[in-house]
Amino acid sequence: MKGPSAILTVPGLDKQLSLTSDQRTRIQYIICGYAEELMPFRLRYGHTMLQKNRASQTPEEFQKEQDALLLVITEILKSRDEEILSVFSASAGYLHHGDL
């Protein structure tokens, strides 16, 4: 699932949207900022998937942790996507990741 970040990863899409250099830079900045924020949650999610049969955790506890991690990851991605889309809105101005 790429969402608005596909603007920079799908070849030619940024040109079809007539993005300015400033807009491309701003979107890349947003994507990088959120990638750093997402990293520990994605690593933990993957780690717990690999350690699914840990003796220290019941299947219910495992599922509860996975659900919680997925919720956090999803909310962070939603925030990232909203901020990327704000780049296109003249009235929204340029929001900075730290300003949210």
XYZ file of C-alpha atoms in Angstrom:
100
model
C 0.000 0.000 0.000
C 1.599 3.230 -1.129
C -1.052 5.936 -0.836
C 0.043 9.488 -1.623
C 3.714 8.541 -1.228
C 3.361 6.889 -4.659
C 3.559 10.414 -6.072
C 7.338 10.130 -5.859
C 7.758 6.387 -6.429
C 5.578 5.801 -9.506
C 7.681 6.812 -12.524
C 6.411 9.989 -14.162
C 3.537 10.618 -11.746
C 5.169 13.722 -10.282
C 5.504 15.154 -13.790
C 1.870 14.300 -14.638
C 0.835 16.214 -11.530
C 3.105 19.110 -12.530
C 4.808 19.160 -9.150
C 7.284 21.910 -8.560
C 10.754 21.128 -7.304
C 9.725 22.585 -3.947
C 6.690 20.288 -3.733
C 8.769 17.202 -4.593
C 11.325 18.167 -1.957
C 8.605 18.792 0.628
C 6.923 15.439 -0.047
C 10.273 13.624 0.194
C 10.949 15.389 3.502
C 7.562 14.257 4.844
C 8.098 10.657 3.729
C 11.563 10.507 5.325
C 10.345 12.036 8.571
C 7.540 9.551 8.945
C 9.787 6.624 7.913
C 11.936 7.358 10.955
C 8.859 7.481 13.174
C 7.504 4.212 11.746
C 10.725 2.230 11.951
C 10.518 0.983 15.569
C 6.883 -0.063 15.177
C 7.519 -1.911 11.915
C 10.557 -3.629 13.393
C 8.614 -4.714 16.462
C 5.698 -5.942 14.307
C 8.045 -8.013 12.161
C 9.978 -9.287 15.159
C 6.852 -10.470 16.934
C 5.699 -12.232 13.740
C 8.967 -14.162 13.683
C 8.695 -14.934 17.404
C 5.030 -15.939 17.248
C 5.451 -19.044 19.400
C 7.235 -17.424 22.336
C 6.651 -19.291 25.576
C 6.369 -15.996 27.452
C 3.287 -14.913 25.505
C -0.104 -16.556 25.015
C -1.679 -16.560 21.548
C -4.174 -13.975 22.824
C -1.394 -11.700 24.088
C 0.404 -12.083 20.762
C -2.698 -11.098 18.815
C -3.394 -8.181 21.122
C 0.154 -6.841 20.655
C -0.012 -7.280 16.860
C -3.371 -5.499 16.709
C -2.032 -2.608 18.796
C 1.082 -2.264 16.628
C -0.990 -2.365 13.458
C -3.256 0.363 14.813
C -0.292 2.622 15.600
C 1.302 1.987 12.186
C -1.987 2.707 10.411
C -2.512 5.977 12.284
C 1.023 7.148 11.532
C 0.524 6.342 7.832
C -2.771 8.248 7.820
C -1.038 11.297 9.306
C 1.755 11.021 6.748
C -0.710 10.781 3.874
C -2.713 13.772 5.134
C 0.460 15.833 5.373
C 1.518 14.823 1.843
C -1.883 15.845 0.504
C -1.632 19.179 2.326
C 1.283 20.066 0.038
C -1.278 20.405 -2.763
C -3.541 22.722 -0.813
C -2.563 26.377 -1.037
C -4.816 27.201 1.903
C -3.158 24.588 4.142
C 0.285 26.091 3.653
C 3.367 24.031 4.286
C 2.971 22.068 7.484
C 6.084 20.678 9.054
C 6.104 17.162 10.493
C 7.043 18.520 13.919
C 4.184 21.058 13.848
C 1.423 18.443 13.930
